[in-house]
Amino acid sequence: MSLFVKQIIHNAERISIYSVEDIFAREALAYRELCPVFEDLQIEAGIPENERFKMVKKQECTKDVIILKNVCKKGYKTYYRMDVVSPKFAELAIKELARFHGLSLVLEKQRPKYFDEVFKCLKQPFIFGEAWNDFVGNVSKSSIKLLDDDKREKYGDKIMNIVHKYEDYISDTKHFSTLCHGDYKNCNIMVKEKNGACFEVLPIDFQILHYGCPINDLIYFIFTGTDQAFRKEHMENLKDLYYETLKNFVSNFGVRLTEVISKGEFDELFKSKLDFGLMINCFYVPFMFSAENDVPDVTEPLGDISFKTDERFGIRFREVVDDFIEWGYL
């Protein structure tokens, strides 16, 4: 049997904006608890196997090691982190995300005490404070420098004001809330292809698992893996696909999504949180575009971290800023 092993390094230098032990424990929880519970819920509801949310099966999960089946041996792979996703891949990934969030809604409704004790208590994992502010300020300012002079002068401060709302967005549980993946991007979604076309996806890497607003996951996926042309043509359709998939999926379990959030409320919430996509492009997406020969060292003081980004990031970032100017957020 081919296996994939993740092992925590306890003597690693502390990363000041999150706990290594905490995020490792979150991923272990996902494979140890969430995977079998989600599978049981879907079997009990009679969901056909090809319509179920799927996770990689664990062989062993402890506080020190996670051992998973190596699904690469079954033909799965990941796409390159800097690539713009294809419409087909985006549709598959959005549907799978909707099923993940839907199962969270179902679990909370069917087993509320268990859900509250095990999952609802999972707040976002980041440590907000001086180190976080230094990190976000440093990387965001480097991103803003990639703008043309006139736009940097006109919009730089406005962008930084939006960036500083990240803590409120990621911590929000006042509105529509479920378990969230937290890092739902193309290279954290394994894919199977047939004749060069993708037909099945499998989310991985649940280290940022937390209870929060699922719309953040949706926006995160869109703004880590698309360019301006893709968003112009497909973003609205993907938003609608997410809601319809979620509504239809939870109906199999007797849950009426419209009693949780109506389509109109969902659209308004999506619009109010859309600038989450600008935030992550300022300080997170640059890491996805780090040059192959200049991998950032996140154990060094993050307020001083410096690394080269591929030229494609500059293009992508300028397009994102242009979108938010056009949409009236800047």
Coordinates of C-alpha atoms in Angstrom, one line a residue:
M1 CA 0.0 0.0 0.0
S2 CA 1.3 3.5 -0.9
L3 CA 1.0 6.0 1.9
F4 CA 1.5 9.8 2.4
V5 CA 3.0 10.9 5.7
K6 CA 2.8 14.3 7.4
Q7 CA 4.8 14.6 10.6
I8 CA 5.0 17.6 13.0
I9 CA 8.4 19.0 13.9
H10 CA 8.1 20.0 17.5
N11 CA 11.4 21.7 17.7
A12 CA 10.7 24.0 14.8
E13 CA 11.1 27.7 15.5
R14 CA 7.8 29.3 16.5
I15 CA 6.0 31.1 13.7
S16 CA 4.6 34.2 15.4
I17 CA 1.3 34.5 13.5
Y18 CA 0.0 30.9 14.2
S19 CA 0.8 27.8 16.2
V20 CA 2.3 24.9 14.2
E21 CA 0.9 22.5 16.8
D22 CA -2.6 24.0 16.4
I23 CA -2.8 23.8 12.6
F24 CA -1.5 20.3 12.7
A25 CA -4.1 19.3 15.2
R26 CA -6.8 20.9 13.0
E27 CA -5.8 18.8 10.0
A28 CA -5.7 15.6 12.1
L29 CA -9.2 16.4 13.4
A30 CA -10.4 16.7 9.8
Y31 CA -9.2 13.3 8.8
R32 CA -9.8 11.6 12.1
E33 CA -13.3 13.0 13.0
L34 CA -14.8 14.9 10.1
C35 CA -14.1 12.5 7.2
P36 CA -15.9 9.4 8.8
V37 CA -18.8 11.6 10.1
F38 CA -19.3 13.2 6.7
E39 CA -19.2 9.8 5.1
D40 CA -21.7 8.3 7.5
L41 CA -24.1 11.3 7.0
Q42 CA -24.0 10.8 3.2
I43 CA -24.5 7.0 3.4
E44 CA -27.5 7.4 5.8
A45 CA -29.1 9.9 3.4
G46 CA -28.5 7.6 0.4
I47 CA -26.4 10.0 -1.5
P48 CA -25.0 8.3 -4.6
E49 CA -21.3 7.7 -4.4
N50 CA -20.5 9.9 -7.4
E51 CA -22.4 12.8 -5.8
R52 CA -20.8 12.7 -2.3
F53 CA -18.2 15.0 -0.9
K54 CA -14.9 13.0 -0.6
M55 CA -11.8 13.2 1.5
V56 CA -8.6 11.3 1.4
K57 CA -8.9 8.3 3.8
K58 CA -6.6 8.3 6.8
Q59 CA -4.6 5.3 7.9
E60 CA -3.5 6.9 11.2
C61 CA -3.8 10.3 12.9
T62 CA -2.0 11.2 16.1
K63 CA -0.8 14.5 17.6
D64 CA 2.5 13.8 15.9
V65 CA 1.7 12.2 12.5
I66 CA -0.9 12.0 9.9
I67 CA -0.8 9.0 7.5
L68 CA -3.0 9.1 4.5
K69 CA -3.5 6.9 1.5
N70 CA -1.4 8.2 -1.4
V71 CA -4.1 9.1 -3.9
C72 CA -1.5 10.0 -6.5
K73 CA -1.3 6.3 -7.2
K74 CA -5.0 6.4 -8.2
G75 CA -4.3 9.1 -10.8
Y76 CA -4.8 12.3 -8.8
K77 CA -2.5 15.2 -9.2
T78 CA -2.5 19.0 -8.4
Y79 CA -2.3 21.9 -10.8
Y80 CA 0.5 24.4 -10.7
R81 CA 0.0 27.1 -8.1
M82 CA 0.4 30.0 -10.5
D83 CA -1.9 28.7 -13.2
V84 CA -5.3 30.3 -13.9
V85 CA -7.9 27.6 -13.3
S86 CA -10.0 26.3 -16.2
P87 CA -13.8 26.8 -16.1
K88 CA -14.4 23.1 -15.8
F89 CA -12.0 22.7 -12.8
A90 CA -13.6 25.8 -11.2
E91 CA -17.1 24.3 -11.5
L92 CA -16.0 21.0 -10.0
A93 CA -14.1 22.7 -7.2
I94 CA -17.0 25.0 -6.4
K95 CA -19.5 22.1 -6.3
E96 CA -17.2 20.2 -3.9
L97 CA -16.8 23.2 -1.7
A98 CA -20.6 23.6 -1.6
R99 CA -20.9 20.0 -0.5
F100 CA -18.3 20.5 2.2
H101 CA -20.2 23.5 3.6
G102 CA -23.5 21.7 3.2
L103 CA -22.4 18.8 5.3
S104 CA -21.3 21.2 8.0
L105 CA -24.9 22.6 8.0
V106 CA -26.3 19.1 8.1
L107 CA -24.0 18.0 10.9
E108 CA -24.8 21.1 13.0
K109 CA -28.6 20.5 12.5
Q110 CA -28.6 16.7 13.1
R111 CA -26.0 16.4 15.9
P112 CA -25.9 19.9 17.5
K113 CA -24.2 18.9 20.8
Y114 CA -21.5 17.0 19.0
F115 CA -21.0 19.8 16.5
D116 CA -20.8 22.5 19.2
E117 CA -18.3 20.5 21.3
V118 CA -16.0 19.4 18.5
F119 CA -16.2 21.9 15.6
K120 CA -18.1 25.1 16.4
C121 CA -15.4 26.0 18.9
L122 CA -12.8 26.0 16.2
K123 CA -12.1 29.7 15.7
Q124 CA -9.7 31.0 13.0
P125 CA -6.1 30.0 13.9
F126 CA -4.2 33.2 13.3
I127 CA -2.6 35.2 16.2
F128 CA -3.5 38.8 15.6
G129 CA -1.1 41.3 17.2
E130 CA 2.1 43.2 16.5
A131 CA 3.7 40.4 14.5
W132 CA 0.6 39.9 12.4
N133 CA 0.4 43.7 11.7
D134 CA 4.1 43.8 10.8
F135 CA 3.7 40.8 8.4
V136 CA 0.6 42.1 6.7
G137 CA 1.9 45.6 6.4
N138 CA 5.3 44.5 5.0
V139 CA 4.0 42.1 2.3
S140 CA 1.0 44.3 1.4
K141 CA 3.3 47.4 0.9
S142 CA 5.5 45.3 -1.4
S143 CA 2.5 44.3 -3.4
I144 CA 1.2 47.9 -3.7
K145 CA 4.6 48.9 -5.0
L146 CA 3.8 46.9 -8.1
L147 CA 1.1 49.3 -9.1
D148 CA 1.6 52.1 -11.6
D149 CA 2.7 55.4 -9.8
D150 CA -0.7 57.1 -10.2
K151 CA -2.7 54.2 -8.9
R152 CA -0.3 53.6 -6.1
E153 CA -0.6 57.3 -5.0
K154 CA -4.4 57.4 -5.4
Y155 CA -5.3 54.0 -4.0
G156 CA -2.4 52.7 -1.8
D157 CA -3.8 54.0 1.5
K158 CA -7.3 52.8 0.6
I159 CA -6.0 49.4 -0.1
M160 CA -4.2 49.2 3.3
N161 CA -7.4 50.3 5.1
I162 CA -9.2 47.3 3.5
V163 CA -6.4 44.9 4.3
H164 CA -6.7 45.8 8.0
K165 CA -10.3 44.5 8.0
Y166 CA -9.1 40.9 7.5
E167 CA -9.4 40.0 11.1
D168 CA -13.0 41.0 11.2
Y169 CA -13.8 39.0 8.0
I170 CA -12.0 35.8 8.9
S171 CA -13.4 35.9 12.5
D172 CA -17.0 36.6 11.4
T173 CA -19.6 34.1 12.7
K174 CA -22.5 36.5 13.0
H175 CA -24.0 35.8 9.7
F176 CA -24.0 32.6 7.5
S177 CA -21.6 30.2 9.2
T178 CA -20.3 26.7 8.6
L179 CA -17.0 24.9 8.9
C180 CA -14.6 26.5 6.5
H181 CA -11.6 25.0 4.7
G182 CA -9.6 28.2 5.1
D183 CA -7.0 27.6 2.3
Y184 CA -9.2 26.4 -0.6
K185 CA -6.9 27.1 -3.6
N186 CA -6.1 25.2 -6.8
C187 CA -3.0 23.5 -5.4
N188 CA -4.9 22.2 -2.4
I189 CA -7.4 20.4 -4.6
M190 CA -6.3 17.2 -6.2
V191 CA -7.8 16.4 -9.6
K192 CA -8.3 13.5 -11.9
E193 CA -8.2 13.9 -15.7
K194 CA -9.4 11.8 -18.6
N195 CA -8.2 12.5 -22.1
G196 CA -6.7 15.8 -20.7
A197 CA -10.0 17.0 -19.1
C198 CA -10.6 17.1 -15.4
F199 CA -13.6 15.2 -14.1
E200 CA -13.1 14.7 -10.4
V201 CA -11.6 16.7 -7.5
L202 CA -10.5 15.9 -4.0
P203 CA -9.8 18.7 -1.4
I204 CA -6.7 18.3 0.8
D205 CA -4.8 20.3 3.4
F206 CA -7.3 21.2 6.2
Q207 CA -4.8 23.0 8.4
I208 CA -6.8 26.2 8.5
L209 CA -10.1 24.4 9.3
H210 CA -12.3 26.7 11.3
Y211 CA -15.9 27.8 12.0
G212 CA -16.7 31.0 10.0
C213 CA -18.3 32.4 7.0
P214 CA -18.2 30.0 4.1
I215 CA -18.4 32.8 1.5
N216 CA -14.8 33.5 2.5
D217 CA -13.8 30.1 1.1
L218 CA -15.6 30.8 -2.1
I219 CA -14.0 34.2 -2.6
Y220 CA -10.6 32.8 -1.6
F221 CA -10.8 30.2 -4.3
I222 CA -11.8 32.7 -7.0
F223 CA -9.2 35.3 -6.1
T224 CA -6.3 32.8 -5.7
G225 CA -6.8 31.1 -9.0
T226 CA -8.3 33.4 -11.6
D227 CA -7.3 36.4 -13.7
Q228 CA -9.4 39.4 -14.7
A229 CA -10.7 37.8 -17.9
F230 CA -11.8 34.7 -16.1
R231 CA -13.6 36.7 -13.4
K232 CA -15.4 38.9 -15.9
E233 CA -16.8 35.8 -17.7
H234 CA -17.3 33.3 -14.9
M235 CA -17.5 34.8 -11.4
E236 CA -21.2 35.5 -11.3
N237 CA -22.0 32.1 -12.7
L238 CA -19.7 30.4 -10.2
K239 CA -21.4 32.3 -7.3
D240 CA -24.8 31.1 -8.5
L241 CA -23.5 27.6 -9.0
Y242 CA -22.3 27.5 -5.4
Y243 CA -25.6 28.5 -4.0
E244 CA -27.7 26.2 -6.2
T245 CA -25.4 23.2 -5.5
L246 CA -25.5 24.0 -1.7
K247 CA -29.3 24.3 -1.8
N248 CA -29.8 21.1 -3.7
F249 CA -27.3 19.1 -1.8
V250 CA -28.6 19.9 1.7
S251 CA -32.2 19.2 0.6
N252 CA -31.2 15.6 0.4
F253 CA -30.9 15.7 4.2
G254 CA -34.1 17.6 4.8
V255 CA -32.4 21.0 5.2
R256 CA -34.0 24.0 3.5
L257 CA -31.2 26.4 2.6
T258 CA -33.7 29.2 2.1
E259 CA -34.5 29.0 5.9
V260 CA -30.8 29.5 6.6
I261 CA -30.0 32.1 4.0
S262 CA -32.1 33.2 1.0
K263 CA -30.5 33.7 -2.4
G264 CA -31.0 37.5 -2.1
E265 CA -29.3 37.5 1.4
F266 CA -26.5 35.3 0.0
D267 CA -25.9 37.7 -2.9
E268 CA -25.7 40.7 -0.6
L269 CA -23.3 38.9 1.8
F270 CA -21.1 37.9 -1.1
K271 CA -21.0 41.5 -2.3
S272 CA -20.3 42.8 1.2
K273 CA -17.4 40.4 1.6
L274 CA -16.0 40.5 -2.0
D275 CA -13.1 42.7 -0.9
F276 CA -11.7 39.7 1.0
G277 CA -10.3 38.9 -2.4
L278 CA -8.4 42.1 -2.5
M279 CA -7.0 41.5 1.0
I280 CA -5.6 38.1 0.3
N281 CA -4.0 39.3 -3.0
C282 CA -2.1 41.9 -1.0
F283 CA -0.5 39.6 1.6
Y284 CA -1.2 35.9 0.8
V285 CA -1.2 35.4 -2.9
P286 CA 2.4 36.8 -3.2
F287 CA 3.5 33.6 -1.5
M288 CA 1.8 31.5 -4.2
F289 CA 3.8 33.4 -6.7
S290 CA 7.1 33.3 -5.0
A291 CA 10.0 32.6 -7.4
E292 CA 11.0 29.0 -7.6
N293 CA 14.5 29.8 -6.4
D294 CA 13.4 32.1 -3.6
V295 CA 11.1 30.3 -1.2
P296 CA 10.1 32.6 1.7
D297 CA 11.4 31.6 5.2
V298 CA 8.4 32.1 7.4
T299 CA 10.4 31.4 10.6
E300 CA 12.3 34.7 10.2
P301 CA 10.7 37.9 11.6
L302 CA 7.7 38.4 9.3
G303 CA 7.9 42.1 9.4
D304 CA 11.2 41.9 7.6
I305 CA 10.4 39.0 5.2
S306 CA 11.5 39.6 1.7
F307 CA 11.2 37.4 -1.4
K308 CA 11.0 37.6 -5.2
T309 CA 7.6 37.1 -6.9
D310 CA 7.2 35.8 -10.4
E311 CA 6.3 38.5 -12.9
R312 CA 2.9 37.0 -13.3
F313 CA 2.0 38.2 -9.8
G314 CA 2.4 41.8 -10.8
I315 CA 0.0 41.3 -13.7
R316 CA -2.5 39.5 -11.5
F317 CA -2.3 42.0 -8.7
R318 CA -2.8 45.0 -11.0
E319 CA -5.8 43.3 -12.5
V320 CA -7.3 42.6 -9.1
V321 CA -6.9 46.3 -8.1
D322 CA -8.5 47.4 -11.4
D323 CA -11.4 45.1 -10.7
F324 CA -12.0 46.6 -7.2
I325 CA -11.7 50.1 -8.6
E326 CA -14.3 49.3 -11.3
W327 CA -16.6 47.6 -8.7
G328 CA -16.5 50.7 -6.5
Y329 CA -14.6 49.3 -3.5
L330 CA -11.7 51.7 -4.0

